[in-house]
Tab-separated table of C-alpha atoms in Angstrom:
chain	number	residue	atom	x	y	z
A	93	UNK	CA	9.296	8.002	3.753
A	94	UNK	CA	8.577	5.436	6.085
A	95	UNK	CA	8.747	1.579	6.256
A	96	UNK	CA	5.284	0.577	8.247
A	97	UNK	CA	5.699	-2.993	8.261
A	98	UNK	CA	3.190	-5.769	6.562
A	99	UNK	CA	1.120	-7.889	8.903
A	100	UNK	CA	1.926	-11.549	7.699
A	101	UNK	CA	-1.785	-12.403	6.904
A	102	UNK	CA	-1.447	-9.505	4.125
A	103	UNK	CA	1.538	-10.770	3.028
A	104	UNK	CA	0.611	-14.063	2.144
A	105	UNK	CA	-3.234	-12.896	0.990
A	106	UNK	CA	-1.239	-10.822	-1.212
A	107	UNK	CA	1.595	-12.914	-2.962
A	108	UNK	CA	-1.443	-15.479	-3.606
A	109	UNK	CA	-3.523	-12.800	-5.322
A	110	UNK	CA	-0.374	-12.088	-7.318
A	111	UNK	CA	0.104	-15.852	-8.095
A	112	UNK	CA	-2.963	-15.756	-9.169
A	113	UNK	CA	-3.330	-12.656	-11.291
A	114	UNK	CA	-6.316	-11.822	-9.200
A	115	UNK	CA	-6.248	-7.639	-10.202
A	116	UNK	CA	-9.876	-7.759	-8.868
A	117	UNK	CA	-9.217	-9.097	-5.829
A	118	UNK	CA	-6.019	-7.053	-5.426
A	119	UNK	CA	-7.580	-3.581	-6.042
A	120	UNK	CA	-10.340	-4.609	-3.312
A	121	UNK	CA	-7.239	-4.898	-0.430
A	122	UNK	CA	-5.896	-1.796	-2.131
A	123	UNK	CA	-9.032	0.303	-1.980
A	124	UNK	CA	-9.281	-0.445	1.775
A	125	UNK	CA	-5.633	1.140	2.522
A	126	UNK	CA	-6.851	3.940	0.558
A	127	UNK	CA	-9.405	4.444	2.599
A	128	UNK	CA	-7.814	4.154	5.563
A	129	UNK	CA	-5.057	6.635	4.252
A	130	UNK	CA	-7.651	8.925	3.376
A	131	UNK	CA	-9.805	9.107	7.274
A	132	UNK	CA	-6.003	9.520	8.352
A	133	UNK	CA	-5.707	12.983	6.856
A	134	UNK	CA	-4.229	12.524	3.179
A	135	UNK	CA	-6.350	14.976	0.647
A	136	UNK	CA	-4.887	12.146	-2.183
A	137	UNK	CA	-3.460	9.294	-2.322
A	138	UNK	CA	-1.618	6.652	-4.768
A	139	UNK	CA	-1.573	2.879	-3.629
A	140	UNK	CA	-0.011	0.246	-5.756
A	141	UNK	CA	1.449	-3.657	-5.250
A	142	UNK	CA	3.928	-5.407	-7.181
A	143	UNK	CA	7.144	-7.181	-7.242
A	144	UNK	CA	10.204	-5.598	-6.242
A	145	UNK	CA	11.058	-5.031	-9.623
A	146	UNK	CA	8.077	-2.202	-9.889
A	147	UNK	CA	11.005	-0.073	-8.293
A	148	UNK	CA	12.795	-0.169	-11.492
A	149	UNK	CA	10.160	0.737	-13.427
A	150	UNK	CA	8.042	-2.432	-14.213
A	151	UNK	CA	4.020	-1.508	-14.323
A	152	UNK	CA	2.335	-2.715	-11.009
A	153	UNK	CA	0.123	-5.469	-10.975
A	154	UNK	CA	-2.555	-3.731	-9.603
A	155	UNK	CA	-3.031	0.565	-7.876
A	156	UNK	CA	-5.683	2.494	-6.999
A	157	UNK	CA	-5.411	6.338	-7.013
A	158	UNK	CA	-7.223	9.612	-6.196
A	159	UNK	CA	-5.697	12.210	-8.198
A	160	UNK	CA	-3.496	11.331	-11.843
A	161	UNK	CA	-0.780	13.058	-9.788
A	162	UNK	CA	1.369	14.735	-7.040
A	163	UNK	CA	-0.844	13.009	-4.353
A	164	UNK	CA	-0.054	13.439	-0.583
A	165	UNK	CA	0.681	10.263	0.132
A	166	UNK	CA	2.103	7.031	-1.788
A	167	UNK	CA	1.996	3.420	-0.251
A	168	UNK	CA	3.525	0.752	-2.259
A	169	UNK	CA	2.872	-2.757	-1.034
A	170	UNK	CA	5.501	-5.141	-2.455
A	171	UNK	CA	4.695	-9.150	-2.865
A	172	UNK	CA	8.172	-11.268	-2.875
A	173	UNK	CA	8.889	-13.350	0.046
A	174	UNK	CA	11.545	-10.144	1.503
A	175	UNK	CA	11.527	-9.602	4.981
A	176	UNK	CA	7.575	-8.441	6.294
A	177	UNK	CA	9.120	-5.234	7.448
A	178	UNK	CA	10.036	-4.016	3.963
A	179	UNK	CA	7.284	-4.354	2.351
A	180	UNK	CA	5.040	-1.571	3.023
A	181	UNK	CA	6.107	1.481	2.030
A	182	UNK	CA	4.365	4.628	3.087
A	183	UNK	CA	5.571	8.374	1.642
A	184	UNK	CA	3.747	11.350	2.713
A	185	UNK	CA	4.595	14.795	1.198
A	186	UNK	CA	6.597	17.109	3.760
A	187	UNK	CA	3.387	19.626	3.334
A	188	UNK	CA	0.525	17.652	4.058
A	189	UNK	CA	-0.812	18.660	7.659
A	190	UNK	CA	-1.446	15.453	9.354
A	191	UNK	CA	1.728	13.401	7.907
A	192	UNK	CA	2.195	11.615	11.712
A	193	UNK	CA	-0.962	10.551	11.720
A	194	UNK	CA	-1.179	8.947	7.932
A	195	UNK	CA	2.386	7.005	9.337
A	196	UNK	CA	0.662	5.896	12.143
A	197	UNK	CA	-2.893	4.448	10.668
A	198	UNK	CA	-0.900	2.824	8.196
A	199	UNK	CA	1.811	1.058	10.648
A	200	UNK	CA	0.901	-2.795	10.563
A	201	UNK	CA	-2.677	-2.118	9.353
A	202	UNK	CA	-4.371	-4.792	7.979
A	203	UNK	CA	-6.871	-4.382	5.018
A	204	UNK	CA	-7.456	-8.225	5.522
A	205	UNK	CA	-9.339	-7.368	8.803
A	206	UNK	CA	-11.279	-4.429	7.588
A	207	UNK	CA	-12.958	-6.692	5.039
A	208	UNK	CA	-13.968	-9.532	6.701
């Protein structure tokens, strides 16, 4: 597991989305992490942004997944104003080939950028 850092602009696109229950607009940003988890190497992945309190167990307000389960890589993208370096969370199973290079296209990437 690794903590890649959010880019500020995400951050705040984010947290507004959340404000305003924008699941639409949400799964758009998400879909564009998966993708760019995906070209990095990852066979499957599970992305998903909520609160903090999704840790213990709260639904998420909005994920996008390849596979119902066991995917290669997990990125959780959390919305409360926390420090910007804790709230993207990347996990890549210990058996997927390419793990450095899933870390590394995911490190301060910005969705925000890829859709505009």
């Amino acid at each position: 597991m690794r903590i890649c850092g959010m880019v500020p602009q995400l951050a705040e696109a984010l947290r507004k989305l959340a404000d305003e229950d924008d699941r639409a607009g949400m799964r758009k940003v998400l879909e564009v992490v998966e993708d760019q988890t995906l070209q990095a190497g990852a066979a499957s992945v599970h992305v998903f942004c909520g609160r903090s309190s999704l840790i213990t167990g709260r639904d998420p307000i909005a994920e996008v997944r390849t596979t119902p389960c066991n995917p290669d890589a997990i990125v959780s993208l959390v919305v409360d104003p926390y420090n910007i370096d804790s709230k993207m969370v990347t996990q890549v199973h210990e058996s997927t080939a390419k793990r450095q290079q899933i870390y590394q296209a995911l490190y301060k990437f910005d969705p925000l950028a890829q859709m505009s």
